[in-house]
Amino acid sequence: MKKKLGIVLGCVVAAGFLGLGVFHTSASPSEPSLTINEVRDIVKKQYPGKITELEQETEFNRAIYEVEIANDKKEYDLKVDGNSGEILDIKEKPSKNSSTSAKDKKETENKRNKSNDSKENNELNNNNESKKSTHSNEQLNISEKETAISGKEAKKIALDAFEGTVSDFDLDEDDGRLIYEIEIENGEKEAEIEVDAYTGEVIVIDYD
């Protein structure tokens, strides 16, 4: 009798552990307890430089933030725990002096544009007009879809994440997901922020 009772109890305990494992496996990842601004402050205190990108991701049902930061000498790719603020991973590489190379590219492009003849310029203008028309039609189709977050609310969310003046505002679709793309200027600083049009979640902050 005792042997049978022991077998029954063992089966019940095993079933309980199995159910708990299934629950944890199927559970959806929780939202991070740390906001983007809090993560930005944590990173700035530990790594001097300019944050060029800050994005929320999920790895193995764990909320993390991926951060890119650069200074004159080095660049860092960080992974930060969305709940504890712990630095989970860091990759270090030499700085590419992107600002200098970007200026050189712009100067080269300007010289090439000046050397183009009037026919090439007309063709470029026609192509640009065609692209603008296509983009406008796409925007009309996107604007017909319903969003839970209004444009005004999206701007407020973006300004809470980065103070300044909204210089550009756009509603776009990415893999069936409607997002607000908002550009904000604050003096010499700029940021491009993506806000989910349904949840109001700040998806990406790209600093310039």
Short mmCIF file of C-alpha atoms in Angstrom, two decimals:
data_model
loop_
_atom_site.label_atom_id
_atom_site.label_comp_id
_atom_site.label_asym_id
_atom_site.label_seq_id
_atom_site.Cartn_x
_atom_site.Cartn_y
_atom_site.Cartn_z
CA MET A 1 0.00 0.00 0.00
CA LYS A 2 2.82 2.41 0.92
CA LYS A 3 4.64 1.55 -2.29
CA LYS A 4 1.57 2.38 -4.41
CA LEU A 5 1.04 5.65 -2.51
CA GLY A 6 4.66 6.63 -3.15
CA ILE A 7 4.30 5.98 -6.87
CA VAL A 8 1.12 8.09 -7.06
CA LEU A 9 2.75 11.00 -5.20
CA GLY A 10 5.80 10.79 -7.47
CA CYS A 11 3.60 11.02 -10.57
CA VAL A 12 1.74 14.05 -9.16
CA VAL A 13 5.00 15.89 -8.36
CA ALA A 14 6.44 15.08 -11.79
CA ALA A 15 3.28 16.34 -13.51
CA GLY A 16 3.47 19.54 -11.47
CA PHE A 17 7.07 20.23 -12.53
CA LEU A 18 6.19 19.45 -16.14
CA GLY A 19 3.26 21.88 -16.07
CA LEU A 20 5.43 24.57 -14.50
CA GLY A 21 8.04 24.09 -17.22
CA VAL A 22 5.42 24.41 -19.95
CA PHE A 23 4.07 27.55 -18.31
CA HIS A 24 7.47 29.21 -18.23
CA THR A 25 8.22 28.14 -21.80
CA SER A 26 4.97 29.52 -23.23
CA ALA A 27 4.91 32.67 -21.12
CA SER A 28 5.33 35.83 -23.08
CA PRO A 29 8.28 38.07 -22.24
CA SER A 30 7.46 40.82 -19.73
CA GLU A 31 7.98 44.48 -20.44
CA PRO A 32 11.31 45.87 -19.19
CA SER A 33 11.16 47.74 -15.89
CA LEU A 34 13.77 50.25 -17.08
CA THR A 35 12.83 52.98 -19.57
CA ILE A 36 14.98 54.07 -22.50
CA ASN A 37 15.98 57.25 -20.62
CA GLU A 38 17.06 55.24 -17.56
CA VAL A 39 19.16 52.90 -19.70
CA ARG A 40 20.69 55.89 -21.48
CA ASP A 41 21.72 57.39 -18.10
CA ILE A 42 23.23 54.06 -16.96
CA VAL A 43 25.32 53.74 -20.13
CA LYS A 44 26.49 57.38 -20.08
CA LYS A 45 27.80 57.01 -16.51
CA GLN A 46 29.95 54.02 -17.47
CA TYR A 47 31.00 54.76 -21.05
CA PRO A 48 32.00 58.27 -22.19
CA GLY A 49 30.97 59.17 -25.70
CA LYS A 50 27.94 59.76 -27.89
CA ILE A 51 25.06 57.29 -27.97
CA THR A 52 24.35 56.73 -31.66
CA GLU A 53 21.61 54.10 -31.32
CA LEU A 54 19.44 52.69 -28.54
CA GLU A 55 16.90 49.95 -29.29
CA GLN A 56 14.78 47.54 -27.24
CA GLU A 57 14.97 43.85 -28.17
CA THR A 58 13.96 40.45 -26.75
CA GLU A 59 16.32 37.50 -26.41
CA PHE A 60 15.14 34.17 -25.00
CA ASN A 61 12.04 35.80 -23.41
CA ARG A 62 14.33 38.38 -21.80
CA ALA A 63 13.93 42.12 -22.41
CA ILE A 64 17.23 43.79 -23.32
CA TYR A 65 18.43 47.07 -24.77
CA GLU A 66 21.02 47.20 -27.55
CA VAL A 67 23.14 50.36 -27.36
CA GLU A 68 25.78 51.75 -29.68
CA ILE A 69 28.12 54.41 -28.30
CA ALA A 70 31.12 56.11 -29.93
CA ASN A 71 33.88 58.52 -28.95
CA ASP A 72 37.01 59.82 -30.71
CA LYS A 73 38.99 56.62 -30.10
CA LYS A 74 36.59 53.70 -29.76
CA GLU A 75 33.08 52.42 -30.45
CA TYR A 76 31.07 50.08 -28.22
CA ASP A 77 28.14 47.72 -28.89
CA LEU A 78 26.39 47.00 -25.58
CA LYS A 79 23.60 44.71 -24.46
CA VAL A 80 21.87 45.91 -21.28
CA ASP A 81 19.40 43.95 -19.13
CA GLY A 82 16.03 45.72 -19.40
CA ASN A 83 15.20 45.07 -15.73
CA SER A 84 18.46 45.23 -13.75
CA GLY A 85 20.54 47.54 -15.97
CA GLU A 86 23.36 44.98 -15.96
CA ILE A 87 25.75 45.08 -18.94
CA LEU A 88 25.26 41.61 -20.44
CA ASP A 89 27.66 41.92 -23.37
CA ILE A 90 30.08 44.49 -24.77
CA LYS A 91 31.97 44.61 -28.05
CA GLU A 92 34.74 47.16 -28.50
CA LYS A 93 36.22 48.36 -31.78
CA PRO A 94 38.30 51.33 -33.01
CA SER A 95 36.45 54.46 -34.09
CA LYS A 96 36.04 54.85 -37.84
CA ASN A 97 35.99 58.67 -37.67
CA SER A 98 32.59 58.52 -39.30
CA SER A 99 32.05 62.27 -39.07
CA THR A 100 35.16 63.02 -41.17
CA SER A 101 34.36 60.38 -43.78
CA ALA A 102 30.76 61.63 -44.01
CA LYS A 103 31.98 65.17 -44.76
CA ASP A 104 34.34 63.87 -47.43
CA LYS A 105 31.52 61.91 -49.04
CA LYS A 106 29.27 64.98 -49.10
CA GLU A 107 31.99 67.11 -50.69
CA THR A 108 32.63 64.45 -53.34
CA GLU A 109 28.91 64.15 -54.09
CA ASN A 110 28.58 67.94 -54.42
CA LYS A 111 31.44 68.06 -56.92
CA ARG A 112 29.89 65.26 -58.96
CA ASN A 113 26.49 66.95 -58.93
CA LYS A 114 27.99 70.23 -60.18
CA SER A 115 29.69 68.41 -63.09
CA ASN A 116 26.44 66.82 -64.29
CA ASP A 117 24.92 68.38 -67.39
CA SER A 118 21.37 69.74 -67.59
CA LYS A 119 20.01 66.55 -69.16
CA GLU A 120 21.12 64.40 -66.23
CA ASN A 121 19.69 66.92 -63.79
CA ASN A 122 16.34 66.83 -65.56
CA GLU A 123 16.28 63.05 -65.42
CA LEU A 124 17.05 63.13 -61.71
CA ASN A 125 14.30 65.66 -61.11
CA ASN A 126 11.79 63.54 -63.03
CA ASN A 127 12.78 60.46 -61.05
CA ASN A 128 12.46 62.37 -57.78
CA GLU A 129 9.00 63.61 -58.72
CA SER A 130 7.94 60.06 -59.58
CA LYS A 131 9.26 58.77 -56.25
CA LYS A 132 7.48 61.56 -54.37
CA SER A 133 4.21 60.71 -56.12
CA THR A 134 4.59 57.02 -55.30
CA HIS A 135 5.48 57.84 -51.71
CA SER A 136 2.44 60.11 -51.42
CA ASN A 137 0.14 57.34 -52.67
CA GLU A 138 1.67 54.92 -50.16
CA GLN A 139 1.13 57.44 -47.38
CA LEU A 140 -2.53 57.82 -48.36
CA ASN A 141 -3.02 54.04 -48.17
CA ILE A 142 -1.25 53.87 -44.80
CA SER A 143 -3.22 56.81 -43.38
CA GLU A 144 -6.47 54.97 -44.15
CA LYS A 145 -5.55 52.27 -41.62
CA GLU A 146 -6.67 52.76 -38.05
CA THR A 147 -4.15 53.48 -35.30
CA ALA A 148 -4.66 53.33 -31.54
CA ILE A 149 -2.21 56.20 -30.93
CA SER A 150 -2.89 59.58 -32.56
CA GLY A 151 -0.16 61.66 -34.15
CA LYS A 152 -0.39 64.19 -31.34
CA GLU A 153 0.06 61.46 -28.73
CA ALA A 154 3.00 60.00 -30.65
CA LYS A 155 4.74 63.40 -30.71
CA LYS A 156 4.26 63.77 -26.95
CA ILE A 157 5.74 60.29 -26.35
CA ALA A 158 8.73 61.13 -28.54
CA LEU A 159 9.31 64.48 -26.80
CA ASP A 160 9.23 62.72 -23.43
CA ALA A 161 12.09 60.52 -24.65
CA PHE A 162 14.07 63.39 -26.23
CA GLU A 163 13.37 67.06 -25.56
CA GLY A 164 13.40 69.50 -28.46
CA THR A 165 11.34 70.61 -31.46
CA VAL A 166 9.67 68.21 -33.91
CA SER A 167 11.20 68.86 -37.35
CA ASP A 168 9.67 65.94 -39.26
CA PHE A 169 6.75 63.59 -38.67
CA ASP A 170 5.66 60.60 -40.71
CA LEU A 171 3.43 57.51 -40.42
CA ASP A 172 5.01 54.46 -42.04
CA GLU A 173 4.51 50.69 -42.22
CA ASP A 174 7.24 48.15 -41.47
CA ASP A 175 6.43 44.45 -41.97
CA GLY A 176 2.72 45.12 -41.42
CA ARG A 177 3.42 47.21 -38.30
CA LEU A 178 2.39 50.87 -38.35
CA ILE A 179 4.96 53.18 -36.78
CA TYR A 180 5.39 56.92 -36.37
CA GLU A 181 8.77 58.22 -37.50
CA ILE A 182 9.54 61.47 -35.68
CA GLU A 183 12.60 63.68 -36.02
CA ILE A 184 13.40 66.08 -33.17
CA GLU A 185 16.01 68.86 -33.07
CA ASN A 186 17.56 70.32 -29.92
CA GLY A 187 20.25 72.83 -30.79
CA GLU A 188 23.01 70.92 -32.56
CA LYS A 189 21.60 67.59 -31.39
CA GLU A 190 19.09 65.56 -33.40
CA ALA A 191 17.21 62.33 -32.78
CA GLU A 192 15.00 60.12 -34.95
CA ILE A 193 12.42 58.24 -32.89
CA GLU A 194 10.10 55.41 -33.93
CA VAL A 195 6.84 54.98 -31.96
CA ASP A 196 4.47 52.01 -32.33
CA ALA A 197 1.16 53.38 -33.65
CA TYR A 198 -0.85 50.78 -31.70
CA THR A 199 0.91 50.48 -28.32
CA GLY A 200 2.71 53.83 -28.05
CA GLU A 201 5.97 51.99 -27.34
CA VAL A 202 9.23 53.76 -28.24
CA ILE A 203 10.88 51.23 -30.57
CA VAL A 204 14.07 53.01 -31.62
CA ILE A 205 15.96 56.20 -30.77
CA ASP A 206 18.69 57.08 -33.26
CA TYR A 207 20.86 60.01 -32.22
CA ASP A 208 22.77 62.22 -34.66
#
